Short mmCIF file of C-alpha atoms and ligand atoms in Angstrom, two decimals:
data_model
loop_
_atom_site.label_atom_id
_atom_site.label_comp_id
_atom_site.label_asym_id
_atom_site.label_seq_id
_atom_site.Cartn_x
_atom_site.Cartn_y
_atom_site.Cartn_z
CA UNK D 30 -20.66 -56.84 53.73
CA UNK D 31 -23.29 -59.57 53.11
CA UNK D 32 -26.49 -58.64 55.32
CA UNK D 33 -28.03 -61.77 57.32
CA UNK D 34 -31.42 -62.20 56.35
CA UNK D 35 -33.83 -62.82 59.84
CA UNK D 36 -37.35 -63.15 58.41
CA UNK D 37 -38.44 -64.40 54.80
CA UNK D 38 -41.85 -64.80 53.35
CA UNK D 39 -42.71 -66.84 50.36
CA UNK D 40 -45.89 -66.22 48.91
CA UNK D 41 -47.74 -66.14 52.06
CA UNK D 42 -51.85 -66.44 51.40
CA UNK D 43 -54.40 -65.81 54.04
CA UNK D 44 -57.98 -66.44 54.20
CA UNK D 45 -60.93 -66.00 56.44
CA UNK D 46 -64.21 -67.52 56.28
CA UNK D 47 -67.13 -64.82 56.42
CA UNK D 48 -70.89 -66.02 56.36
CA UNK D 49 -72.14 -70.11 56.94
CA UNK D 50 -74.10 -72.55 54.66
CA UNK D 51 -76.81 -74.25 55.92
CA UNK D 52 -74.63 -77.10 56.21
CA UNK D 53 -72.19 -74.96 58.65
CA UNK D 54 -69.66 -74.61 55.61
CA UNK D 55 -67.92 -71.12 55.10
CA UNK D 56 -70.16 -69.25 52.16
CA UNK D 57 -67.47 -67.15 51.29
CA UNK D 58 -63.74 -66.20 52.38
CA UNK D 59 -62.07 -63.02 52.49
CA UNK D 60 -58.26 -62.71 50.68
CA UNK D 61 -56.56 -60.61 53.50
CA UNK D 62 -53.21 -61.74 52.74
CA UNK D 63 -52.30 -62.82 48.99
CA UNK D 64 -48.89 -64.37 47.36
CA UNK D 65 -46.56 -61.86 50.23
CA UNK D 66 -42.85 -62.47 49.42
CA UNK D 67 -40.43 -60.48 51.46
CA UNK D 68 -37.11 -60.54 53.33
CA UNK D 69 -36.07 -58.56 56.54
CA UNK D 70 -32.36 -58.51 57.27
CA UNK D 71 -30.61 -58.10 60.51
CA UNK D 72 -30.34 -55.03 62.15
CA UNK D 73 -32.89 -52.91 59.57
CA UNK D 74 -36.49 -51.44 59.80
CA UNK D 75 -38.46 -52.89 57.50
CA UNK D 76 -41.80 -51.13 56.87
CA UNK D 77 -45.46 -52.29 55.65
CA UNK D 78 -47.36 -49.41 54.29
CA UNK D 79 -50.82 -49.18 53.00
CA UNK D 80 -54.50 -48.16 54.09
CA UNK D 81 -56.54 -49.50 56.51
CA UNK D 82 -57.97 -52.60 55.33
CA UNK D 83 -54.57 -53.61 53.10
CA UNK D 84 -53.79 -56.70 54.95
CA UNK D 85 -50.31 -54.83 56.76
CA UNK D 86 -51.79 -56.17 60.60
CA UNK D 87 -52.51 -59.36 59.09
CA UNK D 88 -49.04 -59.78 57.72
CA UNK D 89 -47.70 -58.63 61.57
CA UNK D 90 -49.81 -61.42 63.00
CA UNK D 91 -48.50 -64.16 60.63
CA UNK D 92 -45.08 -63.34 61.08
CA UNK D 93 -45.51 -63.80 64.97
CA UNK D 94 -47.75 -66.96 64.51
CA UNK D 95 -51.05 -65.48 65.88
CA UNK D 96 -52.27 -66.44 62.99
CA UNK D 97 -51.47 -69.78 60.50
CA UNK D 98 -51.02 -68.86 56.92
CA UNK D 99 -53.19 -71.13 54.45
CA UNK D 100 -50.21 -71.74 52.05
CA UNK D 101 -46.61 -69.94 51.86
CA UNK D 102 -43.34 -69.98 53.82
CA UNK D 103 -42.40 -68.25 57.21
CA UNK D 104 -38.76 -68.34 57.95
CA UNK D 105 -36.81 -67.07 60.97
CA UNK D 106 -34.13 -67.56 61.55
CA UNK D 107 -33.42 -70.07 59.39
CA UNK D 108 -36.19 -72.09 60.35
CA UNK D 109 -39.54 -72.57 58.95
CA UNK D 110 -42.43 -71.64 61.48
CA UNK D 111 -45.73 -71.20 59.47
CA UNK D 112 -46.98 -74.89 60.59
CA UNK D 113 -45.32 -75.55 63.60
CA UNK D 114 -47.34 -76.40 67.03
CA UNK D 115 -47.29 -73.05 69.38
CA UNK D 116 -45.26 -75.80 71.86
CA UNK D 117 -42.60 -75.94 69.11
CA UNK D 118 -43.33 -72.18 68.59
CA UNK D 119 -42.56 -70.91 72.70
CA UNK D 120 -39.30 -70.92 72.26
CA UNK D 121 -39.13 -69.10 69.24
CA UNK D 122 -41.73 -66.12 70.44
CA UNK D 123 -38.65 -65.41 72.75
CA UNK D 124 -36.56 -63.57 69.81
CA UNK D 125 -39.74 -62.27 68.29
CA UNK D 126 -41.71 -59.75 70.26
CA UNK D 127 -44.65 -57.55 69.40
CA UNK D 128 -45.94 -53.72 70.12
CA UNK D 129 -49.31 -53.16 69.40
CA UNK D 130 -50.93 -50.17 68.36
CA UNK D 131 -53.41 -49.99 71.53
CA UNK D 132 -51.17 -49.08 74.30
CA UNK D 133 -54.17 -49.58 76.88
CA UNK D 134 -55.72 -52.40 75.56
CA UNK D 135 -52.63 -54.59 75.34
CA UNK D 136 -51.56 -54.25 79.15
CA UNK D 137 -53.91 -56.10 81.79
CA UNK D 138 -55.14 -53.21 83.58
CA UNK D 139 -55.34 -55.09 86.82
CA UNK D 140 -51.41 -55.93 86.49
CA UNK D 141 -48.98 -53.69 88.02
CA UNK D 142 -46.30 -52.24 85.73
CA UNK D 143 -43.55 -54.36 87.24
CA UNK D 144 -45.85 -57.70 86.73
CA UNK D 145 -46.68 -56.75 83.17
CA UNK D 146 -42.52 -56.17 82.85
CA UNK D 147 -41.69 -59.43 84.65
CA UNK D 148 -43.94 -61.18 83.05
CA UNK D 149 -42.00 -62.82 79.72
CA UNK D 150 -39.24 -63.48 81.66
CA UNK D 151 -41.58 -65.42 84.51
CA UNK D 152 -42.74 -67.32 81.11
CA UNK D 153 -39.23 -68.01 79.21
CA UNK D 154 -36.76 -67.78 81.79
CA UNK D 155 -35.62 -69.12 85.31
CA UNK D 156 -34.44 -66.48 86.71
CA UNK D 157 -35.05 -66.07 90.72
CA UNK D 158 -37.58 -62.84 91.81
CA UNK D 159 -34.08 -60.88 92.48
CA UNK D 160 -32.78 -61.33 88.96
CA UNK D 161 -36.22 -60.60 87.46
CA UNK D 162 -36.81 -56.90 89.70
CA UNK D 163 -33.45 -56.28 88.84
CA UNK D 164 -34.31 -56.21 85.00
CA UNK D 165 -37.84 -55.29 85.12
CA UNK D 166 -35.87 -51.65 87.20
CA UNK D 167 -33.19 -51.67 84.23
CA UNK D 168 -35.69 -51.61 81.83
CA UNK D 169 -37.81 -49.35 83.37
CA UNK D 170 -35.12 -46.53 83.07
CA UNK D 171 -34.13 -47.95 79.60
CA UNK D 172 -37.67 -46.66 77.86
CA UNK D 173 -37.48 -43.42 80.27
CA UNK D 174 -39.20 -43.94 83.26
CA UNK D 175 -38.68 -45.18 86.57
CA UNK D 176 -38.39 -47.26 89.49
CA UNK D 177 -40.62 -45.09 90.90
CA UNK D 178 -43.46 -46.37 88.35
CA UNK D 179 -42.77 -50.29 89.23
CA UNK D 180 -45.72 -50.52 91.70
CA UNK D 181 -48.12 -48.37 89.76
CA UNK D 182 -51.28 -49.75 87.33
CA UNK D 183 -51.53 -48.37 83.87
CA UNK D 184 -54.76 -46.14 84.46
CA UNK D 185 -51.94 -44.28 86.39
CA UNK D 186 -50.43 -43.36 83.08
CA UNK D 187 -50.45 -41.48 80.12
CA UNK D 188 -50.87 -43.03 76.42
CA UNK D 189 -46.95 -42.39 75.97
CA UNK D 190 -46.11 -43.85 79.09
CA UNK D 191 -48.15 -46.78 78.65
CA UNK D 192 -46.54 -47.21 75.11
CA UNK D 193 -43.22 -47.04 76.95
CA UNK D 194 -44.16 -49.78 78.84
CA UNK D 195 -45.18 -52.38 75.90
CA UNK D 196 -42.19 -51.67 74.57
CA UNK D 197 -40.45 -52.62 77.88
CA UNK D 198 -41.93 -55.51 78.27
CA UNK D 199 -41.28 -56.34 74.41
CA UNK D 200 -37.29 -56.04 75.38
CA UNK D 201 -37.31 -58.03 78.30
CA UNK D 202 -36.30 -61.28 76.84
CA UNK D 203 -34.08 -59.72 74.23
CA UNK D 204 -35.74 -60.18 71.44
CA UNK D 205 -34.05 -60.31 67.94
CA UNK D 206 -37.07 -58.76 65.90
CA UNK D 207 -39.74 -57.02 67.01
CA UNK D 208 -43.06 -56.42 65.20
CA UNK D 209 -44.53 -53.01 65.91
CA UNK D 210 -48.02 -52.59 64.50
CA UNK D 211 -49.34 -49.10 64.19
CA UNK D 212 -47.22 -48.33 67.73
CA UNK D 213 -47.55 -44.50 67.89
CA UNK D 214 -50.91 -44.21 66.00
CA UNK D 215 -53.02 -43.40 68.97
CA UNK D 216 -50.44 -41.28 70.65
CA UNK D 217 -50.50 -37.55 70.50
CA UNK D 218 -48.72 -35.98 67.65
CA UNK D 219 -45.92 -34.38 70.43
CA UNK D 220 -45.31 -37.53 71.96
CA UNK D 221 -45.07 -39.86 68.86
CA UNK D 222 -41.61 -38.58 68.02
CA UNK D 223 -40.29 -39.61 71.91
CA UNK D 224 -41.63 -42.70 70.78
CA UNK D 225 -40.14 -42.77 67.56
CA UNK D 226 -36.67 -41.81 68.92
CA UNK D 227 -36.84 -44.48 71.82
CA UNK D 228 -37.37 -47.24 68.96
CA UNK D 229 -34.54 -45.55 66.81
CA UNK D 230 -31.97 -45.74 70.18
CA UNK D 231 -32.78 -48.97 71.29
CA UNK D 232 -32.45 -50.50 68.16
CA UNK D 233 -28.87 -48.88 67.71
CA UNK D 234 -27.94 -50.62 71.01
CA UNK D 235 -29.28 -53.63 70.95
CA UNK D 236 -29.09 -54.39 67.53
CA UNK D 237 -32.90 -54.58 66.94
CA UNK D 238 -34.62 -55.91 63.98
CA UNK D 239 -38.20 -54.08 63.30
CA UNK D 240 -40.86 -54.64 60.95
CA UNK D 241 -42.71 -51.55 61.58
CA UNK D 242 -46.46 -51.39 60.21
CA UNK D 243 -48.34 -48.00 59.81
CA UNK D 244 -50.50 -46.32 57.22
CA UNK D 245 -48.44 -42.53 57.66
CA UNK D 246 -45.93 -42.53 54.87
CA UNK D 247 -44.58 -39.57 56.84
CA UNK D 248 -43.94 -41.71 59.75
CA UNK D 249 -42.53 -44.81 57.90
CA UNK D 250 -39.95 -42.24 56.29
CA UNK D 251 -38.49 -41.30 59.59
CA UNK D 252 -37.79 -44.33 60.53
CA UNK D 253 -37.63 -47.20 57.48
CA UNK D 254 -34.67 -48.77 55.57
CA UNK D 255 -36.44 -50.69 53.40
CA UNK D 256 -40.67 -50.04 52.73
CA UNK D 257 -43.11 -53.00 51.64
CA UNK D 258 -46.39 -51.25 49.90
CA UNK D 259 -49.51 -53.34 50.10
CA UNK D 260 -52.66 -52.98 48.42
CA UNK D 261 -55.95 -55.34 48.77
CA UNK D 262 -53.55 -57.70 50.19
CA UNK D 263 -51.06 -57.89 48.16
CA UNK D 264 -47.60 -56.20 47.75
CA UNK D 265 -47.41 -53.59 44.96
CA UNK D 266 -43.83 -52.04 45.24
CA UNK D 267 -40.62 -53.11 47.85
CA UNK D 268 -37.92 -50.71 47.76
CA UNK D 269 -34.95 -48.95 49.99
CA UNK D 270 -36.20 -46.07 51.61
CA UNK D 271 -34.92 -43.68 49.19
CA UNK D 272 -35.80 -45.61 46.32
CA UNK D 273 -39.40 -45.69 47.25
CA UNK D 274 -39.55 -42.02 48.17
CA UNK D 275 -37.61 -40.61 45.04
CA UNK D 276 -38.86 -42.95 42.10
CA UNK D 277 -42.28 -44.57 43.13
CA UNK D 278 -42.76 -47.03 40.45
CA UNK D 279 -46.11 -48.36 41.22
CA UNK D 280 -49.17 -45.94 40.28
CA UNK D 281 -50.73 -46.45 43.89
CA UNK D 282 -47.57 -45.82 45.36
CA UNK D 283 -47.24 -42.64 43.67
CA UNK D 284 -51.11 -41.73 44.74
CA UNK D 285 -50.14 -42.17 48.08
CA UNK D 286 -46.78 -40.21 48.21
CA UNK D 287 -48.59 -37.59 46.49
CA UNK D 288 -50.86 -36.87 49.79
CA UNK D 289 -48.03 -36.74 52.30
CA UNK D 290 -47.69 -32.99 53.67
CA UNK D 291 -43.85 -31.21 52.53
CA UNK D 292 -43.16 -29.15 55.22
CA UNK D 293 -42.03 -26.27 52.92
CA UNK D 294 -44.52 -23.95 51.82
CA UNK D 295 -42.97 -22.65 48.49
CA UNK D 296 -42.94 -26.30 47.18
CA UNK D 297 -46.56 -27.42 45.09
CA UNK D 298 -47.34 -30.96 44.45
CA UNK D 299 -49.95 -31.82 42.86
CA UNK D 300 -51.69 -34.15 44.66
CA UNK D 301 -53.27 -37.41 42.72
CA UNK D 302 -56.84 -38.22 43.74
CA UNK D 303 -57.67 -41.92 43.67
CA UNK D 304 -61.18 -42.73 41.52
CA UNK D 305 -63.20 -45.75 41.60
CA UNK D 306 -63.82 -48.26 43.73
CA UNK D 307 -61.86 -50.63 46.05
CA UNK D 308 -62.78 -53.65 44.70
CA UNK D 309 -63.98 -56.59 47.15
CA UNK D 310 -61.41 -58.73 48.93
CA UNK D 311 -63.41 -61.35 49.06
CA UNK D 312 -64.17 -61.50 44.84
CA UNK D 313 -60.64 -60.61 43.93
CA UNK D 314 -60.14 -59.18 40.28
CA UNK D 315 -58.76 -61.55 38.09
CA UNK D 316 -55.96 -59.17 36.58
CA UNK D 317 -54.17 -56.36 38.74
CA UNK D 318 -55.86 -55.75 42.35
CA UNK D 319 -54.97 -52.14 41.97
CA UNK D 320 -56.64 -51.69 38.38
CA UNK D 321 -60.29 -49.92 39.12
CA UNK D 322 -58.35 -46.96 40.41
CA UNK D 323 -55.21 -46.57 38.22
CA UNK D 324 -54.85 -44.00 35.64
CA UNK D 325 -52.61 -45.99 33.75
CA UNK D 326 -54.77 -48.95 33.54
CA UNK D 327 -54.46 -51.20 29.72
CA UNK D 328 -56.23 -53.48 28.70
CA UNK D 329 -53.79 -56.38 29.95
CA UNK D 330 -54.41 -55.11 33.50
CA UNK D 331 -57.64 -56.44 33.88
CA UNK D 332 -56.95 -59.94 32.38
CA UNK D 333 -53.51 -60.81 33.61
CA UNK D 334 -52.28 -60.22 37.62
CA UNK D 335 -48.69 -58.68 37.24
CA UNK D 336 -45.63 -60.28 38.48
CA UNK D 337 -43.46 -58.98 40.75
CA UNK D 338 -40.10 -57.64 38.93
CA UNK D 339 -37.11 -56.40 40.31
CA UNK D 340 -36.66 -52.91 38.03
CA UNK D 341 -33.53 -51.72 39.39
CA UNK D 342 -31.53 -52.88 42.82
CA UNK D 343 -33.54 -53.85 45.53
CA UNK D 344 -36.73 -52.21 44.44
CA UNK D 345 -39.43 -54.65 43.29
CA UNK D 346 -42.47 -53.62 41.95
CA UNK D 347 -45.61 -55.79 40.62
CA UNK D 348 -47.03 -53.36 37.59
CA UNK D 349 -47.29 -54.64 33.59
CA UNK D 350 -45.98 -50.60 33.16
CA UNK D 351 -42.40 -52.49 34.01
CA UNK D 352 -41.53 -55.50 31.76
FE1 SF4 F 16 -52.11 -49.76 36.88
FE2 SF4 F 16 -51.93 -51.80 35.18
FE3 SF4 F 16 -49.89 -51.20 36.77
FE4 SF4 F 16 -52.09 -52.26 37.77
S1 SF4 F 16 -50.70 -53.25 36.35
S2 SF4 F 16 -50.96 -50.58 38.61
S3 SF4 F 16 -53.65 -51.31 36.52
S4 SF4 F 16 -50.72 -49.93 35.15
#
């Protein structure tokens, strides 16, 4: 069955300006985002991987216009967004939600947990007060809690909890992708799977699309169909899940698989420790991004950036190893 594609990128660049002239003009800018192509289809969990720093948030923020990119394509939904107004853009926010990794931060603390639910629809809906209470309650026992917690304020609950209730207020309009940025990294290790699970179960029933962005490869496994790796802000490898986990192509893909815990104590990996240094995002190298650090480096790496090739079905991977 041909899979509808949601989201698209086509080389998406993003700069920011660090440090001013002394006529006010930018003295440098920093390359957070550089050349991202992707697709998300309908209905899958599409992951962006990489270490802190990578350009993975920055990617999130594009996608749901909190940011403008400085050249590239956005599409959802069959519609390009990456220059439209944010009036033209309102409507479109509707089907594209966000949970952010700050639980606390993200929910006005002065709100009560029924406001912060009824909120979106107050914003993209007409629905009378009755209507509204009557999902904000739905939705309340939808992400496990309950009525019971309508009236409370979020110092009243726990960094789980408070997760729960992002993601509530995420569903509220019924969105058709949401983009979850680092959503269970400051929850405690025992409640990260509930989390985890909740995202799996609502996605079944509502049909969900996710672009899910961490740095735990361990985490991204559980969940991910298809896994985006990004380095200095660009993409290095995009593969199925199984693909990416059973034949890394890319040499910093392999690095990083290499330090993800097995759970079984007779099996030894030998773990590949990453030399040099990251170079500076704001002087990009002129050949491969990844190239101060890679074993496999040749001479062609440092003159020539690699294109992106697709080496086998599906999994893409930007390395001159792979002609
Ligand atoms: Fe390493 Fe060269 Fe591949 Fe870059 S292009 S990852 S430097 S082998």
């Amino acid at each position: 069955m041909e899979k509808n594609k949601i989201l698209s990128l086509k080389n998406v660049c993003k700069t920011f300006p660090v440090g001013k002239t002394l006529l006010g003009k930018p003295l440098n800018f920093v390359h957070a985002v550089n050349n991202v192509s992707f697709d998300v289809y309908e209905g899958e969990t599409f992951s962006i991987v990489g270490e802190s720093g990578c350009g993975k948030s920055t990617t999130g923020r594009l996608i749901n216009h909190l940011l403008i990119p400085d050249s590239g394509e956005i599409w959802f939904q069959g519609k390009e967004i990456s220059k439209i107004s944010q009036d033209e853009m309102r409507p479109i926010r509707r089907d594209m939600q966000m949970i952010f990794q700050d639980p606390a931060g993200s929910l006005n603390p002065r709100m009560r947990i029924s406001d912060l639910i009824e909120e979106p629809l107050l914003i993209h809906t007409d629905l009378d007060k009755e209507e509204r209470m009557k999902i904000v309650n739905e939705l309340l026992g939808i992400v496990g809690l309950s009525a019971k917690h309508a009236q409370r304020y979020p110092h009243e609950f726990s960094g789980g909890q408070k997760q729960r209730v992002g993601i509530a207020r995420a569903l509220t309009v019924n969105p058709k992708l949401i983009i979850a940025d680092e959503p269970i990294s400051a929850l405690d290790v025992s409640i990260q799977a509930q989390v985890l699970n909740l995202l799996h179960n609502l996605q079944e029933k509502y049909n969900l699309t996710y672009v899910f962005i961490s740095h735990d490869l361990s985490v991204v496994e559980m969940i991910s169909d298809r896994i985006a790796v990004m380095y200095l802000g660009f993409v290095a490898e995009t593969a199925p899940k199984e693909l990416l986990y059973g034949n890394p192509l890319h040499p910093y893909t392999e690095a990083l698989l290499s330090a993800v815990p097995i759970p079984d104590p007779d099996y030894k990996k030998e773990r590949i420790i990453l030399e040099g240094d990251i170079p500076s995002t704001i002087n990009l190298p002129k050949g491969c991004p990844f190239a101060a650090r890679c074993s496999k480096c040749m001479p062609e790496c440092l003159e020539t950036r690699p294109e992106t090739k697709e080496v086998e079905p599906g999994h893409f991977v930007a390395c001159h190893l792979y002609k």
